[in-house]
Short mmCIF file of C-alpha atoms in Angstrom, two decimals:
data_model
loop_
_atom_site.label_atom_id
_atom_site.label_comp_id
_atom_site.label_asym_id
_atom_site.label_seq_id
_atom_site.Cartn_x
_atom_site.Cartn_y
_atom_site.Cartn_z
CA MET A 226 -101.18 -0.65 -181.08
CA PRO A 227 -102.53 -0.47 -184.74
CA GLY A 228 -100.58 1.68 -187.06
CA VAL A 229 -97.66 2.20 -184.64
CA ARG A 230 -94.36 0.39 -184.67
CA GLN A 231 -92.79 -0.32 -181.23
CA GLY A 232 -89.34 1.37 -180.79
CA TRP A 233 -86.70 1.05 -178.50
CA SER A 234 -87.07 0.38 -174.65
CA ALA A 235 -85.24 2.66 -172.32
CA GLY A 236 -83.07 -0.31 -171.55
CA ASP A 237 -82.13 -0.53 -175.27
CA ARG A 238 -81.37 3.14 -175.45
CA ALA A 239 -78.95 2.91 -172.48
CA TRP A 240 -77.29 -0.13 -174.03
CA ALA A 241 -76.87 1.59 -177.23
CA ALA A 242 -75.67 4.86 -175.58
CA GLY A 243 -73.24 3.12 -173.58
CA LYS A 244 -71.69 1.10 -176.42
CA LEU A 245 -71.57 4.37 -178.56
CA MET A 246 -69.61 6.05 -175.94
CA LEU A 247 -67.27 3.32 -175.03
CA ALA A 248 -66.36 2.94 -178.51
CA TRP A 249 -65.74 6.74 -178.90
CA ILE A 250 -63.52 6.64 -175.94
CA ALA A 251 -61.64 3.66 -177.13
CA LEU A 252 -61.11 5.47 -180.62
CA LEU A 253 -59.63 8.50 -178.78
CA TRP A 254 -57.28 6.41 -176.74
CA LEU A 255 -56.04 4.59 -179.89
CA LEU A 256 -55.48 7.66 -181.70
CA GLU A 257 -53.35 9.01 -178.92
CA ALA A 258 -51.36 5.47 -178.81
CA VAL A 259 -50.81 6.08 -182.66
CA ASP A 260 -49.73 9.49 -181.94
CA VAL A 261 -47.08 8.58 -179.41
CA VAL A 262 -45.84 5.62 -181.58
CA THR A 263 -45.50 7.94 -184.53
CA GLY A 264 -43.43 10.79 -182.52
CA HIS A 265 -46.67 12.70 -182.07
CA ALA A 266 -47.19 13.19 -185.90
CA LEU A 267 -50.94 13.53 -185.30
CA ASP A 268 -50.34 16.76 -183.34
CA GLY A 269 -50.25 18.54 -186.55
CA PHE A 270 -53.98 18.05 -186.97
CA GLY A 271 -54.73 20.45 -184.35
CA ILE A 272 -56.08 23.87 -185.23
CA THR A 273 -53.62 26.70 -185.95
CA PRO A 274 -56.01 29.94 -186.11
CA ARG A 275 -56.63 31.81 -189.43
CA GLU A 276 -54.56 29.45 -191.67
CA PRO A 277 -56.95 28.59 -194.63
CA SER A 278 -55.42 25.15 -194.81
CA GLU A 279 -56.23 24.58 -191.11
CA LEU A 280 -59.91 24.44 -191.72
CA ALA A 281 -59.48 20.91 -192.75
CA ASP A 282 -58.46 20.11 -189.12
CA VAL A 283 -61.56 21.60 -187.54
CA VAL A 284 -63.11 18.07 -187.15
CA PRO A 285 -60.08 15.89 -186.62
CA SER A 286 -58.73 18.24 -183.73
CA ALA A 287 -61.72 17.24 -181.44
CA PHE A 288 -60.46 13.57 -181.47
CA LEU A 289 -56.80 14.32 -180.84
CA HIS A 290 -54.94 15.15 -177.60
CA PHE A 291 -51.63 16.40 -176.38
CA GLY A 292 -50.62 13.42 -174.42
CA PHE A 293 -52.24 10.80 -172.25
CA ALA A 294 -52.49 13.04 -169.40
CA HIS A 295 -54.57 15.48 -171.45
CA LEU A 296 -56.83 12.65 -172.72
CA ALA A 297 -57.23 11.16 -169.28
CA SER A 298 -58.65 14.39 -168.00
CA ASN A 299 -61.15 14.47 -170.69
CA THR A 300 -62.31 10.70 -170.62
CA LEU A 301 -64.44 10.57 -167.77
CA PRO A 302 -66.65 13.81 -168.36
CA LEU A 303 -66.87 12.86 -172.16
CA LEU A 304 -68.11 9.41 -171.35
CA VAL A 305 -70.52 10.58 -168.69
CA LEU A 306 -71.90 13.45 -170.36
CA GLY A 307 -71.99 11.86 -173.78
CA PHE A 308 -73.84 8.93 -172.33
CA LEU A 309 -76.42 10.90 -170.79
CA ALA A 310 -76.97 12.87 -173.95
CA ALA A 311 -77.31 10.01 -176.17
CA LEU A 312 -80.05 8.45 -173.99
CA ALA A 313 -82.47 10.68 -175.89
CA GLY A 314 -81.62 9.16 -179.29
CA LEU A 315 -78.36 8.34 -181.30
CA ARG A 316 -79.36 10.23 -184.31
CA ARG A 317 -80.01 13.33 -182.34
CA PHE A 318 -76.85 12.94 -180.27
CA LEU A 319 -74.78 12.69 -183.27
CA LEU A 320 -76.29 15.84 -184.99
CA VAL A 321 -75.60 17.74 -181.74
CA CYS A 322 -72.07 16.56 -181.65
CA ALA A 323 -71.62 17.48 -185.23
CA LEU A 324 -72.92 21.06 -184.54
CA ILE A 325 -71.00 21.57 -181.34
CA VAL A 326 -67.51 20.37 -183.29
CA LEU A 327 -68.12 22.40 -186.24
CA VAL A 328 -69.25 25.70 -184.46
CA ASP A 329 -66.36 25.31 -181.69
CA GLY A 330 -63.67 24.19 -184.12
CA LEU A 331 -64.44 27.25 -186.48
CA GLY A 332 -64.66 29.58 -183.63
CA VAL A 333 -61.23 28.37 -182.36
CA TRP A 334 -59.79 29.15 -185.74
CA LEU A 335 -61.16 32.49 -185.77
CA MET A 336 -60.51 33.65 -182.19
CA SER A 337 -57.73 31.72 -180.69
CA PRO A 338 -54.34 33.70 -180.62
CA ALA A 339 -51.93 33.45 -183.41
CA HIS A 340 -49.21 30.48 -183.47
CA THR A 341 -51.29 28.28 -181.09
CA ASN A 342 -52.14 24.61 -181.63
CA THR A 343 -55.48 23.78 -180.37
CA ALA A 344 -56.75 20.01 -180.06
CA GLY A 345 -58.86 17.86 -177.71
CA ALA A 346 -62.35 16.86 -176.85
CA SER A 347 -62.84 19.65 -174.11
CA GLY A 348 -64.79 21.74 -176.34
CA LEU A 349 -67.28 19.01 -177.25
CA ILE A 350 -67.42 18.19 -173.26
CA PHE A 351 -68.40 21.93 -172.71
CA GLY A 352 -70.92 21.64 -175.36
CA LEU A 353 -72.62 18.59 -174.09
CA PHE A 354 -72.56 20.09 -170.83
CA GLY A 355 -74.60 23.14 -172.17
CA PHE A 356 -76.78 20.98 -174.15
CA LEU A 357 -78.00 18.84 -171.06
CA LEU A 358 -78.07 22.02 -168.76
CA VAL A 359 -80.84 23.67 -170.78
CA SER A 360 -82.43 21.12 -173.15
CA GLY A 361 -84.97 20.40 -170.30
CA PHE A 362 -85.82 23.99 -170.07
CA ALA A 363 -86.12 24.21 -173.86
CA GLU A 364 -88.37 21.29 -174.03
CA ARG A 365 -90.31 21.98 -170.81
CA ARG A 366 -89.64 18.69 -169.46
CA PRO A 367 -89.67 18.43 -165.61
CA TRP A 368 -87.24 15.47 -165.53
CA GLY A 369 -84.81 17.25 -168.11
CA ILE A 370 -84.86 20.23 -165.85
CA LEU A 371 -84.01 18.31 -162.81
CA ALA A 372 -81.20 16.35 -164.69
CA GLY A 373 -79.80 19.80 -165.78
CA VAL A 374 -79.77 21.01 -162.13
CA LEU A 375 -77.97 17.93 -161.13
CA ILE A 376 -75.37 18.22 -163.92
CA ALA A 377 -74.87 21.68 -162.77
CA ALA A 378 -74.22 20.73 -159.24
CA VAL A 379 -71.72 18.07 -159.98
CA TRP A 380 -69.82 19.68 -163.21
CA GLY A 381 -70.66 23.38 -162.89
CA GLY A 382 -67.40 24.30 -160.78
CA SER A 383 -64.96 22.74 -163.27
CA ILE A 384 -66.77 24.36 -166.11
CA LEU A 385 -66.60 27.81 -164.74
CA SER A 386 -63.12 27.38 -164.01
CA GLY A 387 -62.43 26.12 -167.43
CA LEU A 388 -63.83 29.41 -168.89
CA ALA A 389 -61.18 31.68 -166.97
CA PRO A 390 -59.09 33.47 -169.42
CA THR A 391 -56.29 33.79 -167.05
CA GLN A 392 -55.53 29.98 -167.17
CA THR A 393 -52.59 29.08 -169.13
CA GLY A 394 -52.29 26.02 -171.36
CA ILE A 395 -55.84 25.75 -171.95
CA SER A 396 -58.12 27.09 -174.75
CA TRP A 397 -60.66 29.14 -172.87
CA GLN A 398 -62.20 30.27 -176.17
CA GLY A 399 -62.92 26.81 -177.15
CA HIS A 400 -64.47 26.01 -174.03
CA LEU A 401 -66.73 29.05 -174.21
CA LEU A 402 -67.53 28.47 -177.65
CA GLY A 403 -68.36 24.68 -177.26
CA LEU A 404 -70.56 25.70 -174.30
CA LEU A 405 -72.46 28.20 -176.50
CA ALA A 406 -72.85 25.70 -179.39
CA GLY A 407 -74.34 23.08 -176.86
CA VAL A 408 -76.93 25.61 -175.64
CA GLY A 409 -77.71 26.48 -178.90
CA ALA A 410 -78.03 22.76 -180.06
CA ALA A 411 -80.49 22.22 -177.12
CA PHE A 412 -82.82 24.73 -178.89
CA ALA A 413 -81.99 23.73 -182.60
CA PHE A 414 -82.60 19.83 -181.84
CA ARG A 415 -85.33 20.09 -179.15
CA ARG A 416 -88.27 17.62 -179.34
CA ARG A 417 -91.64 18.76 -180.02
CA ALA A 418 -94.52 17.99 -177.43
CA ALA A 419 -95.97 15.36 -180.02
CA SER A 420 -92.86 13.42 -180.31
CA ARG A 421 -92.42 13.35 -176.59
CA ALA A 422 -95.85 11.79 -176.18
CA LEU A 423 -94.61 8.86 -178.14
CA THR A 424 -91.52 8.35 -175.94
CA TRP A 425 -90.75 4.72 -176.93
CA GLU A 426 -92.88 4.63 -180.07
CA GLU A 427 -92.23 5.68 -183.60
CA ARG A 428 -94.51 6.43 -186.37
CA PRO A 429 -94.55 3.79 -189.15
#
């Protein structure tokens, strides 16, 4: 087509999204292995609330876990939800993740109980769930709405249970803030009608 450069195909996007998420998961497991070998030296990069120096840990905390069991519980939902979110474009996906991680981490720093240490990818997972849940509605895409409904049917129960303040050993504040950040990201980074019309094409 004159004046238009062909972009990625659906297969290209799926391949790129898959590689990105596999690399992301591999990084998390590598970091946890380093943490174990060093006597859990990386646990100190979790977020301790309302300590000014802990603001530097807002981003690193999203990549660290308290043991392999903690990481294993986050691996599958992060892999699946991250892959689905990345299908719409890697640049957009990374912006969405950055927003969720920053909002969630700052919220945990402000709202979590004193003398706690919070780390893990669960805030990002809840954020990606919120993003996928409402992005179809925000962009008025029937297939996106259907995907959101299916995601709610599969993951909704565990998401709701993770928001319960009565649970011990989890940061329900981080879960809630991540979910709200993901919903906000769906509107902040929603695609316009004109860009959706060029699904697999880009302007020169």
